[in-house]
Coordinates of C-alpha atoms in Angstrom, one line a residue:
X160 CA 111.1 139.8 88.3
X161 CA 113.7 137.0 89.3
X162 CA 113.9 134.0 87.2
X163 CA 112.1 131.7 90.0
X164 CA 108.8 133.8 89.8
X165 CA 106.4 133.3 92.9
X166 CA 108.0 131.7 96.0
X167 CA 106.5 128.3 96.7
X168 CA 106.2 126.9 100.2
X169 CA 108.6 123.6 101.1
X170 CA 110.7 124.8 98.0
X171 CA 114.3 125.3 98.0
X172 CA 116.4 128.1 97.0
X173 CA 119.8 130.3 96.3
X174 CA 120.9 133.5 96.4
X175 CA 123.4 133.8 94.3
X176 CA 124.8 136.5 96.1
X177 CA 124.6 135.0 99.4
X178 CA 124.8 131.8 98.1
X179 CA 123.3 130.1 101.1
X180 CA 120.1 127.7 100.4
X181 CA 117.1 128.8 102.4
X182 CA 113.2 127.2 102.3
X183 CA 109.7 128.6 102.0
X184 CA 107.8 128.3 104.9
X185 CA 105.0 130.5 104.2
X186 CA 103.8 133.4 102.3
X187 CA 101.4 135.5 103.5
X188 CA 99.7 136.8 101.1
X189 CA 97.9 139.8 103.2
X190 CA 101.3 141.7 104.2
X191 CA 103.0 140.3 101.1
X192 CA 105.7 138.4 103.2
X193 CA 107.4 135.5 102.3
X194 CA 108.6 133.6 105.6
X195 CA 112.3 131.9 104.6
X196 CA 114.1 129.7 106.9
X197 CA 118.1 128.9 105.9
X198 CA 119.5 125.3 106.7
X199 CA 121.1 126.1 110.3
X200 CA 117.5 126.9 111.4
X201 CA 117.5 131.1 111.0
X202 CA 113.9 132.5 110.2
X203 CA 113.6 135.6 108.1
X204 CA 111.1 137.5 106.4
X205 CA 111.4 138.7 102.5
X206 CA 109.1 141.6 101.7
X207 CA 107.4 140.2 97.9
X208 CA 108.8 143.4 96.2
X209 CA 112.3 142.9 97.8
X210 CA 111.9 138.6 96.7
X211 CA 111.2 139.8 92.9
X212 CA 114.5 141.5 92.6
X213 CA 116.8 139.5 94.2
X214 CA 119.0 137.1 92.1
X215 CA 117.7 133.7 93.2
X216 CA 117.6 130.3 91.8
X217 CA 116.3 127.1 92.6
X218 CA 118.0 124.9 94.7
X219 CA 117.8 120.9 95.9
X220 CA 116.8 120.3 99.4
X221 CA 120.4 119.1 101.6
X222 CA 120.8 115.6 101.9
X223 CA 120.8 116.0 105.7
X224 CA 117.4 118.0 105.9
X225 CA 117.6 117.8 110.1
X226 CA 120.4 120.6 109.8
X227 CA 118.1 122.8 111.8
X228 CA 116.5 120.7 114.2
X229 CA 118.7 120.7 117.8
X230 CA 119.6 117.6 119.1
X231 CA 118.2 114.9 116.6
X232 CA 120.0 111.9 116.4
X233 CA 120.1 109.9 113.3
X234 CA 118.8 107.0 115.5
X235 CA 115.6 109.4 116.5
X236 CA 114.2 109.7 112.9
X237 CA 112.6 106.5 111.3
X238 CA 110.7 106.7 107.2
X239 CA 108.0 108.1 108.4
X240 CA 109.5 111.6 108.9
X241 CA 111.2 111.6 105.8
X242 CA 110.7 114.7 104.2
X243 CA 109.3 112.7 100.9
X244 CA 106.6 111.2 102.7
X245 CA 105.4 114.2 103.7
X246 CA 105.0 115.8 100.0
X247 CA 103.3 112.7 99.3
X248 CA 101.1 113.1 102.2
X249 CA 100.4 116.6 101.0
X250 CA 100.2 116.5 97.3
X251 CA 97.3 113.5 98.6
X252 CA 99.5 110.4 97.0

């Protein structure tokens, strides 16, 4: 098993082959999938037996999370679509 253990959904990590940071976006536990999607937007799939071997760590979110969304302008994003506030939201603080 890698050292990171389960994936966990809106977590960051590394491959440290790769070395590119990509985020959880779902697991599905039925097919054993893990749904990944990098920073430039790219969705992939990770069979669970392939995600325990590879060499990952954990990794911090980028500063500028809106790396995948087209044509957002800093101007179109206010506090309330902070990624932050939506853990809170979720975690039910």
């Amino acid at each position: 098993m890698n050292s990171v253990g389960r994936p966990q959904v809106g977590d960051w990590y590394q491959n440290q082959d790769k070395g590119e940071p990509f985020q959880v976006v779902s697991v599905d536990a039925p097919t054993e999938t893990v749904q990944i999607q990098s920073f430039d937007g790219e969705l992939d799939s990770i069979d669970m037996e392939d995600w325990e071997q590879l060499p990952l760590v954990t990794a911090a979110a980028p500063e500028d999370w809106t790396g995948p969304l087209d044509d957002l302008e800093a101007d179109d994003v206010n506090e309330d679509d902070l990624p932050s506030d939506r853990a809170g939201a979720r975690d039910g603080n």
